[in-house]
Coordinates of C-alpha atoms in Angstrom, one line a residue:
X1 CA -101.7 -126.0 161.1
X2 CA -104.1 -128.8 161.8
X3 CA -103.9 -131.7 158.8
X4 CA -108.0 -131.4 157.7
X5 CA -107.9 -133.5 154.7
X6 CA -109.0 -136.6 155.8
X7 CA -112.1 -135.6 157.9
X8 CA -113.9 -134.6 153.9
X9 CA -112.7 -138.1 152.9
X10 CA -115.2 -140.9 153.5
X11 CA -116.0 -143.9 151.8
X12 CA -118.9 -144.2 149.6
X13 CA -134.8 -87.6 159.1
X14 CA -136.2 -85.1 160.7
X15 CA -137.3 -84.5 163.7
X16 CA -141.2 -85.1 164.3
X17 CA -143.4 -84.0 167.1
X18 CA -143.6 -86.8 170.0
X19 CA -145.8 -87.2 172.9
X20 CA -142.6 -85.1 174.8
X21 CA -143.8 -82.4 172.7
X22 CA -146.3 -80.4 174.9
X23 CA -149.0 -79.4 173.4
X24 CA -149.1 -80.1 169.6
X25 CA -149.5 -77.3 167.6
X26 CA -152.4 -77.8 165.3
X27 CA -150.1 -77.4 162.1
X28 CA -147.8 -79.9 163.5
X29 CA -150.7 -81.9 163.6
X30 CA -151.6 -81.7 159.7
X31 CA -148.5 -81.6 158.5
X32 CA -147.9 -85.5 159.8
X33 CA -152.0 -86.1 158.7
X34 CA -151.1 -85.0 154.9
X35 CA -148.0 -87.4 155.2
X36 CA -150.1 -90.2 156.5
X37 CA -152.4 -90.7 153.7
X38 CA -152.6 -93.6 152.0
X39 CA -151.2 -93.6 148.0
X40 CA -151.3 -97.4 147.2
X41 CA -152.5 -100.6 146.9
X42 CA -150.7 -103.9 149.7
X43 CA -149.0 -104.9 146.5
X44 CA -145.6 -104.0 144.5
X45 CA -145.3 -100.0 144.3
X46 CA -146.4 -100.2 140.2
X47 CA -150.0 -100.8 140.8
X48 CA -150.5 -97.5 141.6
X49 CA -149.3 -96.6 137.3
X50 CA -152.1 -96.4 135.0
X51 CA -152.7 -99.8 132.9
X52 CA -151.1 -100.2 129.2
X53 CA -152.7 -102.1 126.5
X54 CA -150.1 -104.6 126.8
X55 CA -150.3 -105.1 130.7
X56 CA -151.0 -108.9 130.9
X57 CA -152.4 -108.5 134.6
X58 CA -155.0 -105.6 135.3
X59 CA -154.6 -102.9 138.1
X60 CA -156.4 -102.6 141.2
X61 CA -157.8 -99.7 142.9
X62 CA -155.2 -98.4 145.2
X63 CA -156.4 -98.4 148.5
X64 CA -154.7 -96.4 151.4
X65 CA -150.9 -97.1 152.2
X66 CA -148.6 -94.3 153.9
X67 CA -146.1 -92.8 151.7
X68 CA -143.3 -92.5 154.5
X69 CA -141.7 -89.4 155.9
X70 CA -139.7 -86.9 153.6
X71 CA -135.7 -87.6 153.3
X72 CA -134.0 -86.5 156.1
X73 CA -131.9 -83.1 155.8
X74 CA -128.5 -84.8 155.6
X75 CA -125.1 -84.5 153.2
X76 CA -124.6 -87.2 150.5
X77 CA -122.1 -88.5 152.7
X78 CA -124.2 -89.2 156.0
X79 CA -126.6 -90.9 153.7
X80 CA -124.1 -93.3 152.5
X81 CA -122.9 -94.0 155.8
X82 CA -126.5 -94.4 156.9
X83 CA -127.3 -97.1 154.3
X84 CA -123.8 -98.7 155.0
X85 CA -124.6 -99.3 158.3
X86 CA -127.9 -100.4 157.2
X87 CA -126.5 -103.2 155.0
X88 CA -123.9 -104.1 157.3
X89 CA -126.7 -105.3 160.0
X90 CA -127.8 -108.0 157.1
X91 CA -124.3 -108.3 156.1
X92 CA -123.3 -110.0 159.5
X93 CA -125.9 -111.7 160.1
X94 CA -126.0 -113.8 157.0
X95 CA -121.9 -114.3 157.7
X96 CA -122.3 -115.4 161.3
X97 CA -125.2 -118.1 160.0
X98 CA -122.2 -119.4 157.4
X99 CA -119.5 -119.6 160.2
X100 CA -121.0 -123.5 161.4
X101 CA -121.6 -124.8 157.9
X102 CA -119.1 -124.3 155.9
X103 CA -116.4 -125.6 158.8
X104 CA -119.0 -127.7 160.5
X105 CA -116.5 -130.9 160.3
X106 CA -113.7 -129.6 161.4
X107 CA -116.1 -127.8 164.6
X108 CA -117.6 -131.7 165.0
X109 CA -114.1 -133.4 164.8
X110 CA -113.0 -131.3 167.6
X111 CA -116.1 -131.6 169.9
X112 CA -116.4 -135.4 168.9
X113 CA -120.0 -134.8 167.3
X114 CA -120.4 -136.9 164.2
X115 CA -123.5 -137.7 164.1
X116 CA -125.5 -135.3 161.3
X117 CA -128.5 -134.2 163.7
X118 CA -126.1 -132.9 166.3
X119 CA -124.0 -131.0 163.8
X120 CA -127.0 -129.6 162.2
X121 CA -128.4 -128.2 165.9
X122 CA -124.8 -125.8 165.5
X123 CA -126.7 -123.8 162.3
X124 CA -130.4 -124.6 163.7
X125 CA -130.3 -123.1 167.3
X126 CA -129.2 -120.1 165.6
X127 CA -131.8 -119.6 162.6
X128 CA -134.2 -120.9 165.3
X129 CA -133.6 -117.6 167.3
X130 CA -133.6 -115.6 164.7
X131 CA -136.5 -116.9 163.1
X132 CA -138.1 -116.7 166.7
X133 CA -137.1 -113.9 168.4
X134 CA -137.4 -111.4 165.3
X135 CA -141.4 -111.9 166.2
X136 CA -141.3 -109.0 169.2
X137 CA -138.1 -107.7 168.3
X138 CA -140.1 -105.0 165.6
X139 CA -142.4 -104.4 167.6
X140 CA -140.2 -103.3 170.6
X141 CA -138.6 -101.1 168.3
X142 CA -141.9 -99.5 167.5
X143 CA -142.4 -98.5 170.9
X144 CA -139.2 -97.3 172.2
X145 CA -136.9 -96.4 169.5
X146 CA -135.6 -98.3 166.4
X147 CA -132.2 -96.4 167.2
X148 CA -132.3 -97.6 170.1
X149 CA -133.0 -101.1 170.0
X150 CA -130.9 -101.7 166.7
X151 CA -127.7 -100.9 168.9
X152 CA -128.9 -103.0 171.8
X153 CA -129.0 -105.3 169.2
X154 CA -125.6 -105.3 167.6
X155 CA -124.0 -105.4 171.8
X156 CA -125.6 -109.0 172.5
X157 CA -124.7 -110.1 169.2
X158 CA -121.4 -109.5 170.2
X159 CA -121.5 -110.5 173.7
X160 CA -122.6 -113.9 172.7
X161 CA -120.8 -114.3 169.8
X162 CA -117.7 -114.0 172.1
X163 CA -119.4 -116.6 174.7
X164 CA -120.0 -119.1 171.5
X165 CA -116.1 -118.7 170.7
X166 CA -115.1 -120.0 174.2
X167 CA -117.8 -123.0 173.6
X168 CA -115.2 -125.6 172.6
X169 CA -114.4 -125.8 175.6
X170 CA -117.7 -126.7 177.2
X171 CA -119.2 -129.3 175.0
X172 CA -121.7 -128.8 171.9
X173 CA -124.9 -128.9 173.8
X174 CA -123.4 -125.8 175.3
X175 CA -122.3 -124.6 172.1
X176 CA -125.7 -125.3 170.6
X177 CA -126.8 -123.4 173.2
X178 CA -124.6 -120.6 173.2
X179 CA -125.0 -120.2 169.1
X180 CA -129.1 -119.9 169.8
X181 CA -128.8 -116.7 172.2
X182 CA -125.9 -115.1 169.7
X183 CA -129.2 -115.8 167.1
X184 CA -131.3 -113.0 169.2
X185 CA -128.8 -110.9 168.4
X186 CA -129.6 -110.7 164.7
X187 CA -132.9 -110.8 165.7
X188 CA -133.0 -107.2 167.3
X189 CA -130.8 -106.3 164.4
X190 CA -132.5 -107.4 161.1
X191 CA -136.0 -106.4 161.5
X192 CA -134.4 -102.8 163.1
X193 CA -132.6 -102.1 160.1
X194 CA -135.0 -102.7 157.6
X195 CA -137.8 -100.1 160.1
X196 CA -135.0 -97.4 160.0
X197 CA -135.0 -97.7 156.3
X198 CA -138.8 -97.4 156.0
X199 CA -138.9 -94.4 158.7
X200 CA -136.2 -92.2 156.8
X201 CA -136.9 -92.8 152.6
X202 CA -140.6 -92.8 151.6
X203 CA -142.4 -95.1 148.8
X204 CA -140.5 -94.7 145.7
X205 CA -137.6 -95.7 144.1
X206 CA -134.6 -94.7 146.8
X207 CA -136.7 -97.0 149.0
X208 CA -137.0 -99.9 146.7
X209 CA -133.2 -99.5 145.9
X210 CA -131.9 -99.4 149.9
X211 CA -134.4 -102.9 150.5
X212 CA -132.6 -104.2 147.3
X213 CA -129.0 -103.5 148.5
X214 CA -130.0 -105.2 152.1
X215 CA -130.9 -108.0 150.4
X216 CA -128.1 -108.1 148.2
X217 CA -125.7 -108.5 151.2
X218 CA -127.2 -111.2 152.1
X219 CA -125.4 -113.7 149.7
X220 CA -122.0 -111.2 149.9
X221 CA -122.0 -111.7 153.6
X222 CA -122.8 -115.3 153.5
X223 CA -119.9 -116.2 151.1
X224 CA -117.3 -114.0 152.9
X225 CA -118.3 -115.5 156.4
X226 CA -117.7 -118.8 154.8
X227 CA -114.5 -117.8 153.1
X228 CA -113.3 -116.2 156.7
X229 CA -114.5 -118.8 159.1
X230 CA -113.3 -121.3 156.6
X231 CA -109.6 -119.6 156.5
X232 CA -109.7 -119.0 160.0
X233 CA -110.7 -122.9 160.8
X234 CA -108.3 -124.3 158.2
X235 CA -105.2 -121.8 159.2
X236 CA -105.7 -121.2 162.6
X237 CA -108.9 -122.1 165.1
X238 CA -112.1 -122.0 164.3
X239 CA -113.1 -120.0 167.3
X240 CA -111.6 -116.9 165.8
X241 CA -114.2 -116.2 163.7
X242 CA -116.8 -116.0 166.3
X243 CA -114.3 -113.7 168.0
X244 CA -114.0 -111.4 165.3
X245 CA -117.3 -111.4 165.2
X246 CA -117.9 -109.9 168.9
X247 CA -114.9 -107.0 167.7
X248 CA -117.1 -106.3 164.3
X249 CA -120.3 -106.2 166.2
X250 CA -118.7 -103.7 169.2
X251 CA -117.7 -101.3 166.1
X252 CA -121.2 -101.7 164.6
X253 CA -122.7 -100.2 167.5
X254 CA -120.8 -97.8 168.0
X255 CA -121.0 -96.7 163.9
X256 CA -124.8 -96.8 164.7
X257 CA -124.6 -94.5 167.6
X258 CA -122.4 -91.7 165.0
X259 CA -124.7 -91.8 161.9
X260 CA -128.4 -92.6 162.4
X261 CA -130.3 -89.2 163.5
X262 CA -130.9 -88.9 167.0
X263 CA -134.8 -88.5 165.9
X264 CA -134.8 -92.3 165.3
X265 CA -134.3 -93.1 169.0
X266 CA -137.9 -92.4 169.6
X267 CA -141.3 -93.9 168.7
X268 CA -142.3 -92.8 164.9
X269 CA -146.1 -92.5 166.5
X270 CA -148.3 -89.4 165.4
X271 CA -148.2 -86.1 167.1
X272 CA -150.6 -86.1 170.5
X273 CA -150.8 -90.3 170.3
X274 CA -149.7 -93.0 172.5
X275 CA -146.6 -95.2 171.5
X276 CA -147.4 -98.8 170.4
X277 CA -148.1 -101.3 173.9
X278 CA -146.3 -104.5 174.0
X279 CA -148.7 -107.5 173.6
X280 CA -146.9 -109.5 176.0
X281 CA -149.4 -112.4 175.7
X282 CA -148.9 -112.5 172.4
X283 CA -145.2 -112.7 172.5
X284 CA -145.2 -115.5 175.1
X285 CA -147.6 -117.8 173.3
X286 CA -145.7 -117.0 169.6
X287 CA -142.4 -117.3 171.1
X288 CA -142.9 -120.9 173.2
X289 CA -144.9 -121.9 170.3
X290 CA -141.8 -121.5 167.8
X291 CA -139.3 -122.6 169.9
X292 CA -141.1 -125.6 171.0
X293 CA -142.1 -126.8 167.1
X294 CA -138.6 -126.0 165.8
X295 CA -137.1 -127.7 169.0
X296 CA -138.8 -131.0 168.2
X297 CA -138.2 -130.7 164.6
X298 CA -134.7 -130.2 165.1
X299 CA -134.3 -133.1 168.0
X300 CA -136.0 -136.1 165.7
X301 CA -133.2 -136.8 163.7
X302 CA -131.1 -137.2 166.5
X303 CA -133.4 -139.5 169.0
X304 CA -135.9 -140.4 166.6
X305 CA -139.6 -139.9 165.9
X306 CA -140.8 -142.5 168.2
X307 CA -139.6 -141.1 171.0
X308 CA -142.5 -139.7 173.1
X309 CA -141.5 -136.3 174.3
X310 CA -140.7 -135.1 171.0
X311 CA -144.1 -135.6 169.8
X312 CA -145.8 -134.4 173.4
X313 CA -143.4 -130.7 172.5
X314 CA -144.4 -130.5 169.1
X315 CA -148.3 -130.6 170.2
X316 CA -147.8 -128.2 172.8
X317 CA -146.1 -125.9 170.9
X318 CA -148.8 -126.3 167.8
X319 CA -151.4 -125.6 170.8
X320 CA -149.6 -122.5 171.9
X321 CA -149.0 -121.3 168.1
X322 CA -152.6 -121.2 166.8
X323 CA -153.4 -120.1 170.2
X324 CA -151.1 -117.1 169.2
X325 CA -152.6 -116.4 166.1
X326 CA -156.4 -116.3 167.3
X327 CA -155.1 -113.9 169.8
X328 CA -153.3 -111.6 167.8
X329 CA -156.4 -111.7 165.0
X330 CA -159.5 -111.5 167.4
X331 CA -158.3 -110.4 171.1
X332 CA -155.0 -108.4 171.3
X333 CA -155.3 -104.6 171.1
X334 CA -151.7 -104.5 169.6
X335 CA -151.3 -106.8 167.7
X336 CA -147.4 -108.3 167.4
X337 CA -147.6 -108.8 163.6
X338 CA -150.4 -107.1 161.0
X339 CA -152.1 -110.2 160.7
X340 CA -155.9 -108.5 161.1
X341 CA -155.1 -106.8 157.9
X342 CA -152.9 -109.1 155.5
X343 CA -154.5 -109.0 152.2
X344 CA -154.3 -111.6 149.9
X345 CA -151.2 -110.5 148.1
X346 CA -148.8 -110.7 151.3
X347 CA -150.6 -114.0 152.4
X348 CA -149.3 -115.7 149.2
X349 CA -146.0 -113.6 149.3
X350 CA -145.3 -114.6 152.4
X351 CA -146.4 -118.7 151.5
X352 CA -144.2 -118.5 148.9
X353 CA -141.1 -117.5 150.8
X354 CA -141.8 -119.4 153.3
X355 CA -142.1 -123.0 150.9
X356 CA -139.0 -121.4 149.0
X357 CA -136.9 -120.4 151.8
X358 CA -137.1 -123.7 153.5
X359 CA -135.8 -125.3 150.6
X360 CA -132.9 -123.3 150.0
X361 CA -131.7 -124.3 153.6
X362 CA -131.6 -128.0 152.7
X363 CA -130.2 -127.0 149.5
X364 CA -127.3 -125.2 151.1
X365 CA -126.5 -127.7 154.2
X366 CA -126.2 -130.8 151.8
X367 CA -124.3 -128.5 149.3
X368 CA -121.9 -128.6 152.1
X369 CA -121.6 -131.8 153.5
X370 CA -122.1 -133.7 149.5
X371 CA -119.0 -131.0 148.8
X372 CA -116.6 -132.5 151.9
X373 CA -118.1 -135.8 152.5
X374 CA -118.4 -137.7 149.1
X375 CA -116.2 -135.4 146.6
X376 CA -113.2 -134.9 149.5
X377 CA -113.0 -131.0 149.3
X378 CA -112.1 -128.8 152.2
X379 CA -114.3 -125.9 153.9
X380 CA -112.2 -123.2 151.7
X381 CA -112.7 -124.9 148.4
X382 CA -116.3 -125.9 148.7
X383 CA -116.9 -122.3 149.7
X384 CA -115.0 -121.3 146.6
X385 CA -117.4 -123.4 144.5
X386 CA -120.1 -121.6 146.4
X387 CA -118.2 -118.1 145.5
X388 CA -120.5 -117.3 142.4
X389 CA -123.8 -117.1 144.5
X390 CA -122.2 -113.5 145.9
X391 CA -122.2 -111.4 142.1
X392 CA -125.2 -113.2 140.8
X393 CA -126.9 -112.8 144.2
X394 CA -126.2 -109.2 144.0
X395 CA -127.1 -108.5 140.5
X396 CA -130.5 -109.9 141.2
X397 CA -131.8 -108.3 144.3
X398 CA -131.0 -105.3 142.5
X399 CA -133.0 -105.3 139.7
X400 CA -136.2 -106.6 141.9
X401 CA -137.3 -102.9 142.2
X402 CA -137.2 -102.2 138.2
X403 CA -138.9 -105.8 138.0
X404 CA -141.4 -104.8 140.6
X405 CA -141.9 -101.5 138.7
X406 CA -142.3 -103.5 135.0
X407 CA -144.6 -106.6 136.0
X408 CA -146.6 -107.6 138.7
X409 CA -145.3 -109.4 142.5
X410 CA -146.7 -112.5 141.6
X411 CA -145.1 -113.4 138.6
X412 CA -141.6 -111.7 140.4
X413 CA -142.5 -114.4 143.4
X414 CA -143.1 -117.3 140.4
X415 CA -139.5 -116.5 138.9
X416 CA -138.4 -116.5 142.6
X417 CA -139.8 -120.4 143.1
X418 CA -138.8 -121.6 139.9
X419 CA -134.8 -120.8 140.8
X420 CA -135.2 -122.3 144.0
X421 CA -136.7 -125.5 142.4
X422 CA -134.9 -126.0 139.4
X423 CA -131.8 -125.6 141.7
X424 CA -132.7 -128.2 144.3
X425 CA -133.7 -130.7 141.5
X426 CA -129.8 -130.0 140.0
X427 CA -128.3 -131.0 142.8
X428 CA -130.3 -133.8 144.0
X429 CA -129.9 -136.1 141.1
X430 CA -126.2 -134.5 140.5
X431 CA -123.5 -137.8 140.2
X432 CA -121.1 -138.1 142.7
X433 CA -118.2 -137.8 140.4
X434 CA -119.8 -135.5 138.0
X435 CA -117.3 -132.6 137.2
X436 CA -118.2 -129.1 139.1
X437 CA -118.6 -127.2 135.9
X438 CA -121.7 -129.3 135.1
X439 CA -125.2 -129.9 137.2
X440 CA -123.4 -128.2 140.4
X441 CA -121.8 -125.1 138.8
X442 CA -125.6 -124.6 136.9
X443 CA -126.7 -125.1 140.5
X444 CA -125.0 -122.6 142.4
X445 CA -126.1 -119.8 139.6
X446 CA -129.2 -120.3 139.4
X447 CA -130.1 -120.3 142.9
X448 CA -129.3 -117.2 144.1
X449 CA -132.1 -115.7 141.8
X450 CA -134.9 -117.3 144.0
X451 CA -133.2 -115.7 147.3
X452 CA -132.2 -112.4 145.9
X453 CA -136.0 -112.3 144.6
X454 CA -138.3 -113.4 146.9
X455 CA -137.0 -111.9 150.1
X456 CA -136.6 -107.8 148.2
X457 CA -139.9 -108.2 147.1
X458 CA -141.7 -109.3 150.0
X459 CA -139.7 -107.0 152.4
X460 CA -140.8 -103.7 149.7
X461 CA -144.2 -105.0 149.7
X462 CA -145.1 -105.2 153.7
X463 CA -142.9 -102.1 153.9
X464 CA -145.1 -100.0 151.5
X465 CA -148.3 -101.3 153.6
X466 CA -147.2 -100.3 156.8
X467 CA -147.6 -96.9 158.1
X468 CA -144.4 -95.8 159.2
X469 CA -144.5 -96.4 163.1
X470 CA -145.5 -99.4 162.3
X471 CA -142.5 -100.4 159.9
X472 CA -140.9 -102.7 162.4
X473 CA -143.9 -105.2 162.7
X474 CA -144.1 -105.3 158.4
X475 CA -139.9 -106.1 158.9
X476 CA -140.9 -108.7 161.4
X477 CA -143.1 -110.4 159.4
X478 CA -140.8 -111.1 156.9
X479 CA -137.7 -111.8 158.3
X480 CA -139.5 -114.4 160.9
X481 CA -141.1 -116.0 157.4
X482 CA -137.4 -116.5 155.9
X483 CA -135.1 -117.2 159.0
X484 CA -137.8 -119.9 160.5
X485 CA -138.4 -121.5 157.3
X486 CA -134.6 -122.3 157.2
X487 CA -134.8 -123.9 160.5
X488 CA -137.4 -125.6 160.2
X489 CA -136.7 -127.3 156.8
X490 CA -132.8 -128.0 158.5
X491 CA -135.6 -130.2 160.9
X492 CA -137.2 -131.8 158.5
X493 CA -134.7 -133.1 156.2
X494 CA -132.7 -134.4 158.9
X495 CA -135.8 -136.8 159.7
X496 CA -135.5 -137.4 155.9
X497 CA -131.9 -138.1 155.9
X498 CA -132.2 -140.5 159.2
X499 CA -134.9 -142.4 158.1
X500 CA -133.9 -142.8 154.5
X501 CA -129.8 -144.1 156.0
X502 CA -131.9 -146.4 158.6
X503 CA -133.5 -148.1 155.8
X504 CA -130.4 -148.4 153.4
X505 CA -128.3 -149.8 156.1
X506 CA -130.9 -152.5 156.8
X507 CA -130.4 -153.5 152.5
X508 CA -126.6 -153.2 153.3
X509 CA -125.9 -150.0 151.0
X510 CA -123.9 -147.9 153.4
X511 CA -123.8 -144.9 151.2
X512 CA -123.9 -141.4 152.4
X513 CA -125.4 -139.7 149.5
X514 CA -128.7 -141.6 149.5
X515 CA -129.5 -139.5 153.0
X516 CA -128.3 -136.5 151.4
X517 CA -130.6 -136.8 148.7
X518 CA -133.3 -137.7 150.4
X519 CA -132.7 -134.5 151.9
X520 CA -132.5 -132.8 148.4
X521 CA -135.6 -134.5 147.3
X522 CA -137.7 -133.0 150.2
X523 CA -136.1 -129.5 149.4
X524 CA -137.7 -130.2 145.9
X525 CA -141.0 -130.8 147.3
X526 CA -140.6 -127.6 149.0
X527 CA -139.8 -125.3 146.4
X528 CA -142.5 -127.1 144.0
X529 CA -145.1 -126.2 146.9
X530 CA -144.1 -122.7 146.4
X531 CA -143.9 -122.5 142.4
X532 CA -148.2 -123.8 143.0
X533 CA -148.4 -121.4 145.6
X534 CA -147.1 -119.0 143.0
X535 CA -149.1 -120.1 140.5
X536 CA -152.3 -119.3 141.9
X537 CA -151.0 -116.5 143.1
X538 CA -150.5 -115.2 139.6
X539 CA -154.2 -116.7 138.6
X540 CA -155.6 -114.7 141.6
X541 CA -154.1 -111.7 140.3
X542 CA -154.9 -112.1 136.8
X543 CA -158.9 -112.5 138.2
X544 CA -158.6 -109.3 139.8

C-alpha cells in the first residue's frame, strides 16, 4: 500500500407492425393512428388537469403530444429487470465520471501531472464526449433499433474503459485521450435508455416514476464510483477501477440482450413509413463544432488565453455550431434534435439546466481539490463527506413527478436553480479551517436538490413531447444540455482559477484557495444566471 497522505497536504412491449411487415393491414394502421394522438401540452404532464381556484399559474390549451405505446405484456419480474437495467445505464455512467476526481492526485502524482488544467482534461475529455457524442447517438437509435444501439453502447464502454486502465503506462495526453473515447460509450448508452423507457410506459405516472429513478442513480452511482475508485486507488491501483468497469459493462450487455423485448431492436416508426434518415451534415457540423469549443475551453488554462490557436479553434468551432443550428432549423429534412419545434417551455428548461448544470461541475471539482489540497483529507474521506449527496439525491428525483403533478415546471426548475446557487455560494466563501458540519456539510445537502430536480424534470418534459419514434432525439437533447454544460464550465473556471493564481503570485500570496474560489465564484455566476432564467420563466408562465 502506497503512503498517500502527503500528496492532500500542501501549504497554504409489444410487437408493432414495421416496414418488414408486408402489406399493413388497414386496422393495424389505426390502431397505431389512435395511439398517436396528441393528449398534452410541451410542458409537465399536470397541464393537461382542469385548473383549481387556488392554482397560482393558469393552464394552457393542451395541444397534441403522443401518449406512448401500451405496457408491454410482461411478468412483474421482467419489468423490474427491465427498469434495472434501465437505471444501471445512468448508474455507470455517473460512476465512471467520479473515477478521475475523486483520486485525481494520486492519478497526477503517478503520471507527474500537477499542474490543475492537465488534471482537469482526465474528467473533461470524458464529459466532453458525452456531452458531444450523445447529439447523433438518439437519433441512430431511432433509426435502427434502441436495443440495438444501447448494447453496442455498453461493449465500447467497456472496450475503452479497459484501454484507459492500461493508460498509466502511456502518458496522460494518452490517457486524456483514452478517457474521451470511453465518454462515447455513455453516450450511445444514456440517451438509449432513457428512449427505451419512453417506447415501453406511456404518459402517466409509471413513466414519470422510471425517469425519476434514472435520475436518482445518478448521485448513487456517482458516490459509489468515488467510494470504489477511491478504495481501489488508496488500497491497491487505481487502474482497477477502470478495469472493473470493462467486466461491469461486458455483463451489462449481455443483461440487455436477456430482458429488453426483442421488439425494441427495431425502428418505433408507424406502420407503412420510412425509418428516420441520418442527417449526416448535421452531425458533422454539431459534432466538430462541440468538440472544437470545449477543446479550447478546456486547453486555456493550461497554455493560456493568449495563445493564438486557441482562440483561431474556438471561432471555428462557433462557425461550425451556429452553422449546425441553421441547418437543423431551416435545411435538414431530419432534423438531429427537435429544434424546429421547441416551444418556449423546453427552451427555458433546457437554459436553466444548462446555466445550473455547469455550475454544479465547478462546484464538485473544487469540492475535491479544497477537500485534499488545503484541509489534507484523502480521496476516501472527502468522498465520505460527499456520501450524503446519494439519499438526499435520491429522495429528491423522486418526488419530481408528484411535484410536477402539484405545481407548474417552472417554479420545479426555480427550486432546481436556487439549490444549485445557494450551494455554490456555501462553499465559495466557506473558511479553510471551518469545521465540516458547518457551511460544507449544509453544502453537500442542499445541492443535490438542484441536480435530482432539474435533470427529471426536463428529461419527463421532452419525453412527453416527443412522439415515440422519436424518443431518442427528446433524450438527446437533454442529456447533451447536462453532460456539455459540465465540461464546459470544468473550461471555464480553470481560465478563472489560472488567471486569478497569475495575479496573486504577482502580490506574493501563494495561496491555493484564492484560484479555487475564483472558480466557485464563477459557478455562482452560473447558477444565478439560471435562478433569472427561472424567473422569467415562471413570469412567462404566469402571463400565459
Amino acid at each position: 500500500m502506497q503512503d498517500v497522505s502527503r500528496l492532500f497536504q500542501e501549504p497554504k412491449a409489444e410487437r408493432r407492425p414495421s416496414d418488414e411487415d408486408s402489406p399493413v393491414s388497414p386496422s393495424d394502421k389505426e390502431k397505431y393512428d389512435k395511439e398517436s394522438q396528441y393528449t398534452s401540452e410541451l410542458s409537465s404532464p399536470q397541464d393537461s388537469a382542469p385548473p383549481s381556484a387556488g392554482d397560482s399559474l393558469p393552464k394552457a390549451q393542451p395541444p397534441v403530444v403522443p401518449p406512448g405505446p401500451p405496457p408491454p405484456q410482461w411478468s412483474l419480474l421482467h419489468e423490474y429487470a427491465f427498469i434495472f437495467n434501465i437505471c444501471l445505464a445512468q448508474f455507470i455512467t455517473l460512476a465512471a465520471l467520479a473515477q478521475t476526481i475523486a483520486p485525481l492526485l494520486l492519478i497526477g502524482h503517478q503520471m507527474k501531472v500537477r499542474h490543475p488544467g492537465q488534471l482537469s482534461w482526465f474528467t473533461a475529455a470524458y464529459s466532453m464526449s458525452l456531452g458531444t457524442f450523445i447529439l447523433p447517438a438518439g437519433r441512430i437509435g431511432d433509426m435502427y433499433g434502441h436495443k440495438r444501439v444501447f448494447m453496442f453502447g455498453w461493449l465500447w464502454f467497456g472496450i475503452w474503459s479497459l484501454i484507459a486502465g492500461f493508460g498509466y503506462s502511456q502518458g496522460p495526453i494518452f490517457f486524456s485521450v483514452a478517457r474521451g473515447f470511453q465518454g462515447i460509450g455513455p453516450a450511445l448508452v444514456v440517451p438509449n435508455a432513457m428512449a427505451l423507457v419512453g417506447r415501453t410506459f406511456p404518459i402517466g405516472n409509471k413513466r414519470n416514476m422510471v425517469f425519476s429513478l434514472f435520475a436518482a442513480c445518478g448521485p448513487t452511482g456517482f458516490v459509489m464510483g468515488a467510494a470504489m475508485s477511491s478504495l481501489l486507488a488508496e488500497r491497491l491501483w487505481w487502474p482497477w477501477a477502470l478495469w472493473i468497469t470493462a467486466v461491469v459493462c461486458a455483463l451489462a450487455a449481455i443483461f440487455s440482450y436477456l430482458v429488453i423485448p426483442a421488439s425494441m431492436s427495431r425502428p418505433a416508426t408507424p406502420p407503412g413509413q420510412d425509418p428516420p434518415k441520418f442527417d449526416f451534415l448535421g452531425c458533422g457540423l454539431g459534432v466538430s463544432g462541440l468538440i472544437l469549443i470545449n477543446f479550447s475551453l478546456n486547453q486555456a488554462p493550461i497554455v493560456g488565453w493568449p495563445t493564438a490557436y486557441i482562440y483561431f479553434i474556438l471561432l471555428i468551432g462557433l462557425m461550425l455550431t451556429v452553422a449546425f443550428i441553421y441547418i437543423e432549423m431551416y435545411h435538414a429534412e431530419h432534423p438531429l434534435l427537435p429544434l424546429r419545434g421547441l416551444q418556449k417551455q423546453a427552451i427555458f428548461a433546457l437554459a436553466c439546466i444548462a446555466a445550473g448544470w455547469a455550475s454544479h461541475g465547478i462546484w464538485l471539482y473544487y469540492f475535491y481539490m479544497f477537500l485534499m489540497r488545503v484541509r489534507g483529507v484523502g480521496p476516501v474521506s472527502a468522498t465520505a463527506c460527499l456520501a450524503p449527496v446519494a439519499p438526499i439525491g435520491v429522495a429528491w428525483a423522486l418526488s419530481t413527478g408528484v411535484l410536477l403533478r402539484k405545481t407548474h415546471v417552472s417554479l420545479v426548475m426555480f427550486a432546481a436553480m436556487m439549490f444549485f446557487f445557494i450551494g455554490t455560494v456555501l462553499l465559495a466563501f466557506v473558511p479553510e479551517r471551518q469545521s465540516y458540519w458547518l457551511q460544507t456539510f449544509f453544502s453537500v445537502i442542499i445541492m443535490p436538490g438542484g441536480m435530482n430536480l432539474s435533470f427529471p424534470a426536463g428529461t419527463i418534459l421532452l419525453s412527453n413531447a416527443m412522439p415515440r419514434e422519436h424518443q431518442g432525439k427528446a433524450a438527446s437533447l437533454v442529456s447533451t444540455v447536462v453532460n456539455y454544460s459540465i465540461a464546459s464550465g470544468l473550461g471555464f473556471a480553470g481560465s478563472v482559477e489560472r488567471s486569478v493564481v497569475l495575479k496573486a503570485e504577482r502580490t506574493g500570496n501563494m495561496d491555493v484557495m484564492v484560484g479555487y474560489r475564483g472558480g466557485w465564484f464563477l459557478g455562482c455566476g452560473l447558477s444565478g444566471l439560471g435562478v433569472l432564467i427561472s424567473l422569467y420563466f415562471v413570469w412567462v408562465s404566469r402571463k400565459r
